[in-house]
Amino acid sequence: MAINIEGLSFHYGAGKNVKQILDDINLTVEPGQITAIVGQTGSGKSTLVQHLNALLLPSGGQVVVGDQVVTSKTKEKALGPVRAQVGMVFQFPENQLFASTVLEDVMYGPKNFGKNDEEAEALAKKALIQVGLKEEFWQHSPFDLSGGQMRRVALAGVLAMDPQAMVFDEPAAGLDPKGQEELLDLLQELKAAQKTVVLISHQMDQVLALADQVVVMQDGRVAAIEAPDQLFLRDRQWFLDHALDLPEPVAFAKDLEDHGYHFDHLPKSVADLAEQIKVQVNWDRVTVPNSLTGGDRDE
Ligand SMILES: Nc1ncnc2c1ncn2[C@@H]1O[C@H](COP(=O)(O)OP(=O)(O)OP(=O)(O)O)[C@@H](O)[C@H]1O
Ligand SMILES: [Mg+2]
């Protein structure tokens, strides 16, 4: 299920207090692809993605989710199907947890969309296993969990509904390295299952490794939409101007280019970078300084 954003603008407030947040956003996200949204803090990333499942309605323009069109005039009762198809894992997962136990929390979505208790429980357990939250926590209050564990519960709550599209707002925040690794695997599984995946991230290594397209936000506008191996070819100053890091292998390659190295393609990983360096180094011609070999001294 594709999602199309067409001429989207959004503001908070009215009259003199109006605060323009998003301006003329045009964007398509496709099934079977991961779209990364990056950009400076306050650039409008979270506000943008809340339009994908009609949590916020456009002030102008429209969002087309599958065959449903959402505009400023869409009535509340028409939004249910949109919300059922687009799952959202929020930036602060504690904001989306509410039930008295973890299991009930994850069961809520499937029950809300018509599953009976037994079916909902089976789906919830499957999702909790999928996100790696140990069974010993299932009867705990979600609010007694750590940040990383809460994030897993929030994730399970969305997976249990099996939506066509999933939006993750900085999902790695609060996860330990193993949790982050598992999350990346999960995103790739969703992509392989032809889901439409949208990911907000400040971690450019993750973006380079995962994304099919990258949307760069700046001051509520789209500054660029490109595949990562195009985007990261831009010069360093552009990334500084947009408050973005470079992925580590890319930053290193750019440093080497300043010293005469040339890279045929953007290194996707450290291993890729190492391979490309290897073919450029002619070991026979490498001169080792005398100071290192100890020979040829003056004294
Ligand atoms: N409820 C609100 N009322 C008024 N302004 C808001 C509201 N929520 C967000 N904003 C403003 O909208 C702008 C965009 O915020 P948003 O949360 O979308 O940024 P972001 O790119 O997700 O930032 P971050 O990387 O810090 O999460 C900010 O200037 C913020 O102050
Ligand atoms: Mg945000």
XYZ file of C-alpha atoms and ligand atoms in Angstrom:
331
model
C 0.000 0.000 0.000
C 1.544 3.276 -1.131
C 1.054 6.546 0.705
C 1.082 9.814 -1.234
C 1.542 13.182 0.362
C 0.454 15.949 -1.980
C 1.031 19.644 -1.321
C 0.740 19.095 2.420
C 0.924 22.098 4.691
C 0.237 22.178 8.409
C 0.014 24.848 11.084
C -0.836 24.931 14.740
C -3.179 27.567 16.172
C -5.225 30.212 14.392
C -5.290 33.935 13.661
C -2.392 35.840 15.184
C -1.144 32.740 16.986
C -0.759 30.638 13.895
C 2.489 28.685 13.761
C 3.407 27.281 10.356
C 5.103 23.881 10.748
C 4.963 22.104 7.364
C 5.014 23.745 3.951
C 4.234 22.142 0.577
C 5.416 18.598 1.265
C 5.243 16.184 -1.672
C 6.301 12.627 -1.074
C 5.441 9.059 -2.023
C 6.273 6.086 0.165
C 6.088 2.698 -1.502
C 5.410 -0.800 -0.190
C 8.457 -3.052 0.115
C 10.646 -0.007 0.711
C 12.090 1.740 3.727
C 11.791 5.525 3.641
C 14.025 7.330 6.124
C 13.149 10.828 7.318
C 16.074 12.810 8.681
C 16.788 16.405 9.605
C 17.546 18.834 12.359
C 15.605 18.712 15.596
C 12.422 20.776 15.208
C 12.440 20.461 11.398
C 8.983 18.828 11.406
C 9.707 15.100 11.114
C 7.348 13.934 13.861
C 4.665 16.355 12.724
C 4.968 15.029 9.171
C 4.629 11.354 10.087
C 1.601 11.998 12.280
C -0.189 12.837 9.039
C 0.450 9.343 7.691
C -2.090 7.769 10.022
C -4.370 10.793 10.342
C -3.376 11.641 13.906
C -3.018 15.135 12.502
C -5.091 16.349 9.575
C -3.539 18.574 6.885
C -4.184 22.307 6.992
C -3.776 22.255 3.196
C -3.136 19.601 0.565
C -3.890 15.918 1.080
C -2.564 12.581 2.215
C -3.654 9.545 0.202
C -3.343 6.278 2.121
C -4.082 3.372 -0.215
C -7.405 4.500 -1.654
C -8.421 6.795 1.208
C -7.973 10.531 0.826
C -7.420 12.615 3.968
C -7.801 16.403 3.833
C -8.553 19.139 6.365
C -12.243 18.356 5.849
C -12.197 14.599 6.377
C -14.669 13.581 9.099
C -13.481 11.705 12.178
C -15.508 8.595 11.354
C -13.700 8.194 8.014
C -10.311 8.075 9.734
C -10.687 4.634 11.337
C -9.665 2.650 8.236
C -6.589 4.875 7.752
C -5.499 4.335 11.344
C -6.025 0.582 11.010
C -3.714 0.407 8.004
C -0.881 2.583 9.287
C 0.729 1.581 12.571
C 2.754 4.163 14.450
C 5.499 3.667 17.009
C 5.929 7.060 18.664
C 9.113 8.903 19.540
C 8.288 8.561 23.244
C 6.799 5.076 23.639
C 5.445 5.783 27.140
C 2.941 8.080 25.401
C 1.224 5.176 23.723
C 1.066 2.667 26.584
C -1.919 2.716 28.905
C -3.219 -0.715 29.982
C -2.544 -2.251 33.387
C -0.442 -5.115 32.026
C 1.902 -5.480 29.072
C -0.188 -8.293 27.578
C -3.443 -6.316 27.786
C -1.731 -3.334 26.239
C -0.623 -5.332 23.206
C -4.049 -7.041 22.948
C -5.845 -3.711 22.775
C -5.214 -3.056 19.065
C -6.385 -6.426 17.731
C -9.460 -6.293 20.016
C -10.247 -2.801 18.858
C -10.185 -4.043 15.266
C -12.620 -6.872 15.932
C -10.640 -9.878 17.231
C -12.077 -11.825 20.176
C -10.097 -12.197 23.431
C -8.568 -15.504 22.484
C -7.435 -14.365 19.029
C -6.144 -11.072 20.409
C -4.131 -12.856 23.086
C -2.549 -15.197 20.529
C -1.609 -12.239 18.292
C -0.265 -10.273 21.269
C 1.917 -13.157 22.468
C 3.273 -13.699 18.988
C 4.167 -9.994 18.713
C 5.798 -9.915 22.161
C 7.964 -12.876 21.194
C 8.778 -11.185 17.893
C 10.102 -8.072 19.685
C 12.007 -10.198 22.215
C 10.245 -9.108 25.409
C 10.648 -11.940 27.911
C 7.502 -13.655 29.204
C 8.344 -12.710 32.791
C 7.323 -9.117 31.931
C 3.987 -9.853 30.272
C 1.941 -9.431 33.439
C 3.874 -6.350 34.614
C 2.542 -2.828 34.311
C 4.086 -1.332 31.154
C 5.037 1.708 33.242
C 7.349 -0.376 35.449
C 9.545 -1.230 32.475
C 12.741 0.406 31.247
C 12.640 2.780 28.271
C 13.936 0.098 25.908
C 11.413 -2.450 27.180
C 8.558 0.062 26.816
C 9.640 0.637 23.259
C 9.420 -3.101 22.610
C 5.887 -3.184 24.052
C 4.836 -0.236 21.891
C 6.329 -2.001 18.885
C 4.515 -5.247 19.748
C 1.237 -3.314 20.071
C 1.599 -2.172 16.480
C 2.868 -5.489 15.070
C -0.074 -7.339 16.646
C -2.423 -5.361 14.372
C -0.447 -6.347 11.275
C -0.911 -2.991 9.498
C 0.029 -2.491 5.836
C 2.347 0.391 6.711
C 4.435 1.069 9.795
C 5.952 4.332 10.958
C 8.791 4.408 13.480
C 9.745 7.679 15.121
C 13.350 7.267 16.314
C 12.788 3.642 17.269
C 16.376 2.949 18.328
C 16.374 5.570 21.083
C 16.769 3.866 24.448
C 17.656 0.474 23.018
C 20.954 -1.228 23.858
C 23.199 -2.382 20.965
C 21.573 -5.828 20.866
C 18.109 -4.249 20.872
C 19.156 -1.935 18.039
C 20.475 -4.860 16.037
C 17.194 -6.749 16.525
C 15.233 -3.681 15.515
C 17.179 -3.369 12.258
C 16.447 -7.046 11.520
C 12.771 -6.443 12.211
C 12.655 -3.460 9.835
C 14.232 -5.579 7.130
C 11.719 -8.368 7.740
C 8.866 -5.891 7.375
C 10.347 -4.640 4.144
C 10.722 -8.203 2.852
C 7.052 -8.787 3.744
C 6.187 -5.889 1.379
C 5.133 -3.541 4.176
C 5.488 0.198 3.710
C 8.083 1.285 6.275
C 8.836 4.855 7.357
C 11.648 5.489 9.785
C 12.690 8.730 11.458
C 16.320 8.495 12.496
C 19.277 10.609 13.530
C 21.629 7.650 12.984
C 23.057 7.961 9.514
C 24.822 4.591 9.571
C 21.406 3.036 10.065
C 19.917 5.169 7.278
C 22.690 4.190 4.865
C 22.309 0.508 5.669
C 18.519 0.353 5.523
C 16.858 3.080 3.533
C 15.694 2.944 -0.070
C 14.978 6.666 -0.071
C 15.946 9.431 2.333
C 13.838 12.519 2.924
C 15.793 15.437 4.380
C 13.612 17.911 6.270
C 14.613 21.496 6.979
C 12.383 24.139 8.560
C 9.207 22.288 7.668
C 10.147 21.747 4.028
C 11.667 18.886 2.089
C 15.294 19.804 1.324
C 16.072 16.598 -0.608
C 14.623 13.208 -1.481
C 17.268 10.793 -2.699
C 18.555 7.260 -2.466
C 21.222 7.120 0.266
C 24.056 6.353 -2.143
C 23.191 9.525 -4.052
C 22.512 11.690 -1.026
C 25.749 10.933 0.777
C 27.782 11.894 -2.294
C 27.001 15.540 -1.492
C 29.807 17.563 0.049
C 30.411 17.862 3.743
C 29.216 21.447 3.950
C 25.739 20.422 2.808
C 25.466 17.998 5.703
C 26.695 20.642 8.141
C 24.108 23.079 6.776
C 21.356 20.519 7.342
C 22.640 19.470 10.784
C 23.266 15.914 9.622
C 26.082 13.521 10.417
C 27.700 11.399 7.770
C 27.726 7.612 8.082
C 31.116 6.547 9.449
C 32.440 4.751 6.338
C 31.331 7.678 4.170
C 33.001 10.269 6.410
C 36.205 8.248 6.318
C 36.061 7.872 2.528
C 35.630 11.640 2.160
C 38.713 12.191 4.354
C 40.697 9.804 2.183
C 39.522 11.555 -0.964
C 41.167 14.708 0.357
C 44.394 12.693 0.252
C 44.084 11.516 -3.323
C 42.019 8.383 -2.954
C 39.121 7.791 -5.283
C 36.033 5.704 -4.615
C 33.990 4.226 -7.457
C 30.940 3.893 -5.301
C 29.908 5.139 -1.905
C 31.096 2.654 0.730
C 28.032 1.083 2.355
C 29.964 -0.384 5.264
C 33.438 -0.511 6.791
C 34.024 -3.832 4.998
C 33.066 -2.242 1.673
C 35.405 0.703 2.387
C 38.263 -1.658 3.272
C 37.819 -3.561 0.000
C 37.914 -0.360 -2.025
C 41.030 0.859 -0.232
C 42.769 -2.461 -0.778
C 42.547 -2.264 -4.565
C 43.972 1.272 -4.506
C 47.014 0.547 -2.431
C 49.925 -0.710 -4.503
C 51.886 -2.375 -1.732
C 55.108 -2.634 -3.831
C 55.254 1.114 -4.084
C 54.579 1.925 -0.468
C 57.663 3.609 0.998
C 58.087 3.017 4.668
C 59.760 6.004 6.371
C 63.294 5.368 7.606
C 62.326 6.386 11.061
C 60.164 3.275 11.177
C 62.640 0.814 9.677
C 65.590 2.132 11.674
C 67.902 2.152 8.577
C 69.669 5.010 6.809
C 70.200 7.191 9.836
C 72.441 10.228 9.717
C 74.422 9.641 12.898
N 1.488 20.937 19.811
C 2.282 21.863 19.253
N 1.945 23.162 19.241
C 2.732 24.100 18.659
N 3.908 23.818 18.057
C 4.310 22.530 18.048
C 3.536 21.486 18.638
N 4.190 20.301 18.451
C 5.322 20.608 17.786
N 5.393 21.938 17.544
C 6.505 22.632 16.810
O 6.607 22.070 15.524
C 7.950 22.085 15.064
C 8.322 20.735 14.540
O 8.310 19.797 15.624
P 8.541 18.245 15.391
O 8.295 17.587 16.690
O 7.760 17.805 14.221
O 10.112 18.239 15.027
P 11.080 16.978 14.816
O 11.743 17.188 13.506
O 10.343 15.719 15.045
O 12.175 17.217 15.957
P 12.996 16.135 16.847
O 14.141 15.659 16.002
O 13.475 16.962 17.996
O 12.064 15.062 17.278
C 8.794 22.556 16.254
O 9.110 23.909 16.042
C 7.860 22.402 17.433
O 8.141 23.374 18.402
Mg 10.468 14.253 16.464
